[in-house]
PDB file of C-alpha atoms in Angstrom:
ATOM      1  CA  MET A  52      13.347   4.505  -9.661  1.00  0.00           C
ATOM      2  CA  GLU A  53      16.106   2.035  -9.632  1.00  0.00           C
ATOM      3  CA  VAL A  54      16.470  -1.731  -9.827  1.00  0.00           C
ATOM      4  CA  LYS A  55      17.585  -3.348  -6.511  1.00  0.00           C
ATOM      5  CA  SER A  56      19.466  -6.508  -7.330  1.00  0.00           C
ATOM      6  CA  GLU A  57      19.371  -7.853  -3.717  1.00  0.00           C
ATOM      7  CA  THR A  58      15.500  -7.869  -3.718  1.00  0.00           C
ATOM      8  CA  LYS A  59      15.228  -8.381  -7.538  1.00  0.00           C
ATOM      9  CA  SER A  60      12.815  -5.489  -7.601  1.00  0.00           C
ATOM     10  CA  LEU A  61      12.138  -2.047  -8.953  1.00  0.00           C
ATOM     11  CA  TYR A  62      12.474   0.452  -6.066  1.00  0.00           C
ATOM     12  CA  GLY A  63      11.164   3.919  -5.707  1.00  0.00           C
ATOM     13  CA  ARG A  64      10.992   6.524  -2.974  1.00  0.00           C
ATOM     14  CA  GLY A  65       9.066   9.708  -2.754  1.00  0.00           C
ATOM     15  CA  TYR A  66       6.894  12.060  -0.706  1.00  0.00           C
ATOM     16  CA  LEU A  67       3.170  12.800  -0.696  1.00  0.00           C
ATOM     17  CA  ILE A  68       1.689  15.757   0.936  1.00  0.00           C
ATOM     18  CA  VAL A  69      -1.946  15.102   2.057  1.00  0.00           C
ATOM     19  CA  ASN A  70      -3.812  17.743   4.067  1.00  0.00           C
ATOM     20  CA  GLY A  71      -0.518  19.452   4.812  1.00  0.00           C
ATOM     21  CA  LYS A  72       1.230  16.420   6.270  1.00  0.00           C
ATOM     22  CA  ASN A  73       4.209  14.911   4.430  1.00  0.00           C
ATOM     23  CA  TYR A  74       4.296  11.127   4.016  1.00  0.00           C
ATOM     24  CA  ASP A  75       7.460   9.298   3.081  1.00  0.00           C
ATOM     25  CA  ILE A  76       6.544   6.568   0.585  1.00  0.00           C
ATOM     26  CA  GLU A  77       8.786   3.538  -0.297  1.00  0.00           C
ATOM     27  CA  LEU A  78       7.751   1.034  -2.980  1.00  0.00           C
ATOM     28  CA  TYR A  79       9.081  -2.227  -4.319  1.00  0.00           C
ATOM     29  CA  TYR A  80       7.609  -4.028  -7.343  1.00  0.00           C
ATOM     30  CA  SER A  81       8.746  -7.408  -8.458  1.00  0.00           C
ATOM     31  CA  PRO A  82       7.345 -10.506 -10.112  1.00  0.00           C
ATOM     32  CA  PHE A  83       9.283 -12.619  -7.709  1.00  0.00           C
ATOM     33  CA  TYR A  84       7.129 -11.676  -4.709  1.00  0.00           C
ATOM     34  CA  ASP A  85       4.344 -14.085  -3.645  1.00  0.00           C
ATOM     35  CA  PHE A  86       0.676 -13.234  -4.280  1.00  0.00           C
ATOM     36  CA  ARG A  87       1.218  -9.625  -5.360  1.00  0.00           C
ATOM     37  CA  PHE A  88       4.049  -7.790  -7.106  1.00  0.00           C
ATOM     38  CA  ASP A  89       3.953  -4.663  -4.921  1.00  0.00           C
ATOM     39  CA  ARG A  90       5.202  -3.790  -1.470  1.00  0.00           C
ATOM     40  CA  ILE A  91       4.310  -0.233  -0.810  1.00  0.00           C
ATOM     41  CA  TYR A  92       5.281   1.339   2.608  1.00  0.00           C
ATOM     42  CA  ILE A  93       4.526   4.565   4.383  1.00  0.00           C
ATOM     43  CA  ARG A  94       7.547   5.245   6.542  1.00  0.00           C
ATOM     44  CA  ASP A  95       5.825   6.945   9.417  1.00  0.00           C
ATOM     45  CA  LYS A  96       6.328   5.616  12.951  1.00  0.00           C
ATOM     46  CA  SER A  97       2.896   6.988  14.029  1.00  0.00           C
ATOM     47  CA  ILE A  98       1.197   4.394  11.802  1.00  0.00           C
ATOM     48  CA  GLN A  99       1.034   1.296  13.981  1.00  0.00           C
ATOM     49  CA  TYR A 100      -0.089  -2.164  12.591  1.00  0.00           C
ATOM     50  CA  SER A 101      -3.781  -3.032  12.726  1.00  0.00           C
ATOM     51  CA  SER A 102      -5.665  -5.244  10.187  1.00  0.00           C
ATOM     52  CA  LYS A 103      -8.519  -2.661  10.513  1.00  0.00           C
ATOM     53  CA  ILE A 104      -6.466  -0.087   8.561  1.00  0.00           C
ATOM     54  CA  HIS A 105      -5.618  -2.405   5.652  1.00  0.00           C
ATOM     55  CA  LEU A 106      -1.896  -3.190   6.383  1.00  0.00           C
ATOM     56  CA  TYR A 107      -0.081  -6.473   5.956  1.00  0.00           C
ATOM     57  CA  SER A 108       1.919  -7.706   8.881  1.00  0.00           C
ATOM     58  CA  ASP A 109       5.135  -6.345   7.253  1.00  0.00           C
ATOM     59  CA  MET A 110       3.545  -2.915   7.286  1.00  0.00           C
ATOM     60  CA  SER A 111       3.016  -2.760   3.546  1.00  0.00           C
ATOM     61  CA  LEU A 112      -0.279  -1.236   2.377  1.00  0.00           C
ATOM     62  CA  CYS A 113      -3.186  -3.399   1.487  1.00  0.00           C
ATOM     63  CA  LEU A 114      -4.418  -1.419  -1.578  1.00  0.00           C
ATOM     64  CA  TYR A 115      -6.519  -4.273  -3.251  1.00  0.00           C
ATOM     65  CA  HIS A 116      -7.474  -7.903  -2.643  1.00  0.00           C
ATOM     66  CA  PRO A 117      -4.739 -10.006  -4.334  1.00  0.00           C
ATOM     67  CA  VAL A 118      -7.327 -12.607  -5.623  1.00  0.00           C
ATOM     68  CA  ILE A 119     -10.662 -10.838  -5.940  1.00  0.00           C
ATOM     69  CA  ASP A 120      -9.573  -7.489  -7.283  1.00  0.00           C
ATOM     70  CA  LYS A 121      -6.909  -8.778  -9.547  1.00  0.00           C
ATOM     71  CA  PRO A 122      -7.835  -9.520 -13.106  1.00  0.00           C
ATOM     72  CA  ILE A 123      -7.725 -13.270 -13.965  1.00  0.00           C
ATOM     73  CA  MET A 124      -4.237 -14.321 -15.199  1.00  0.00           C
ATOM     74  CA  GLN A 125      -3.080 -10.600 -15.018  1.00  0.00           C
ATOM     75  CA  ILE A 126      -1.412  -8.187 -12.635  1.00  0.00           C
ATOM     76  CA  VAL A 127      -2.394  -4.877 -11.192  1.00  0.00           C
ATOM     77  CA  PRO A 128       0.224  -2.591 -12.862  1.00  0.00           C
ATOM     78  CA  LEU A 129       2.089  -0.222 -10.656  1.00  0.00           C
ATOM     79  CA  PHE A 130       0.882   2.937 -12.456  1.00  0.00           C
ATOM     80  CA  LYS A 131      -2.739   2.138 -11.279  1.00  0.00           C
ATOM     81  CA  MET A 132      -1.736   1.628  -7.647  1.00  0.00           C
ATOM     82  CA  ILE A 133       0.086   5.002  -7.292  1.00  0.00           C
ATOM     83  CA  PRO A 134      -3.149   7.076  -6.723  1.00  0.00           C
ATOM     84  CA  TRP A 135      -4.428   4.356  -4.317  1.00  0.00           C
ATOM     85  CA  ILE A 136      -1.688   5.418  -1.967  1.00  0.00           C
ATOM     86  CA  THR A 137      -3.163   8.877  -1.463  1.00  0.00           C
ATOM     87  CA  GLU A 138      -6.566   7.355  -1.071  1.00  0.00           C
ATOM     88  CA  TRP A 139      -5.229   4.941   1.600  1.00  0.00           C
ATOM     89  CA  ILE A 140      -3.844   7.908   3.457  1.00  0.00           C
ATOM     90  CA  VAL A 141      -7.126   9.747   3.298  1.00  0.00           C
ATOM     91  CA  PHE A 142      -9.090   6.773   4.507  1.00  0.00           C
ATOM     92  CA  TYR A 143      -6.502   6.124   7.291  1.00  0.00           C
ATOM     93  CA  ASN A 144      -6.945   9.613   8.613  1.00  0.00           C
ATOM     94  CA  GLN A 145     -10.755   9.270   8.556  1.00  0.00           C
ATOM     95  CA  TRP A 146     -10.312   5.896  10.414  1.00  0.00           C
ATOM     96  CA  LYS A 147      -8.245   7.674  13.036  1.00  0.00           C
ATOM     97  CA  LYS A 148     -11.030  10.236  13.410  1.00  0.00           C
ATOM     98  CA  TYR A 149     -14.116   7.976  13.321  1.00  0.00           C
ATOM     99  CA  GLY A 150     -12.829   4.450  14.136  1.00  0.00           C
ATOM    100  CA  VAL A 151     -14.169   2.882  11.000  1.00  0.00           C
ATOM    101  CA  TRP A 152     -12.711   2.422   7.465  1.00  0.00           C
ATOM    102  CA  LEU A 153     -14.990   4.467   5.245  1.00  0.00           C
ATOM    103  CA  ASN A 154     -14.058   2.890   1.911  1.00  0.00           C
ATOM    104  CA  LYS A 155     -15.246  -0.395   0.318  1.00  0.00           C
ATOM    105  CA  GLU A 156     -13.311  -3.265   1.807  1.00  0.00           C
ATOM    106  CA  ILE A 157     -12.945  -6.904   2.277  1.00  0.00           C
ATOM    107  CA  LYS A 158     -12.197  -7.677   5.933  1.00  0.00           C
ATOM    108  CA  HIS A 159      -8.876  -9.299   6.751  1.00  0.00           C
TER     109      HIS A 159
END
């Protein structure tokens, strides 16, 4: 982890291996971002934008609803989001197979 002064954010990069596939993960976390502090990306060109797979238009992951799932007057801390990245990948792979998001969701 490092602090990126140009984005005023905490920055980290790493890899997750899910079902034998390596995923390049990049995350930014900052109180200066609108609506939610996190911007978490999977750097994989095979993942294309679709609101059906819970991505924002900037290709960051939609891991929770920024109003409904966030505690009142609080934030969702980064350490709670880290396991959700793996869950997102698992549900994404199921979506590719079945054509439906198999986790609870709020439609975009």
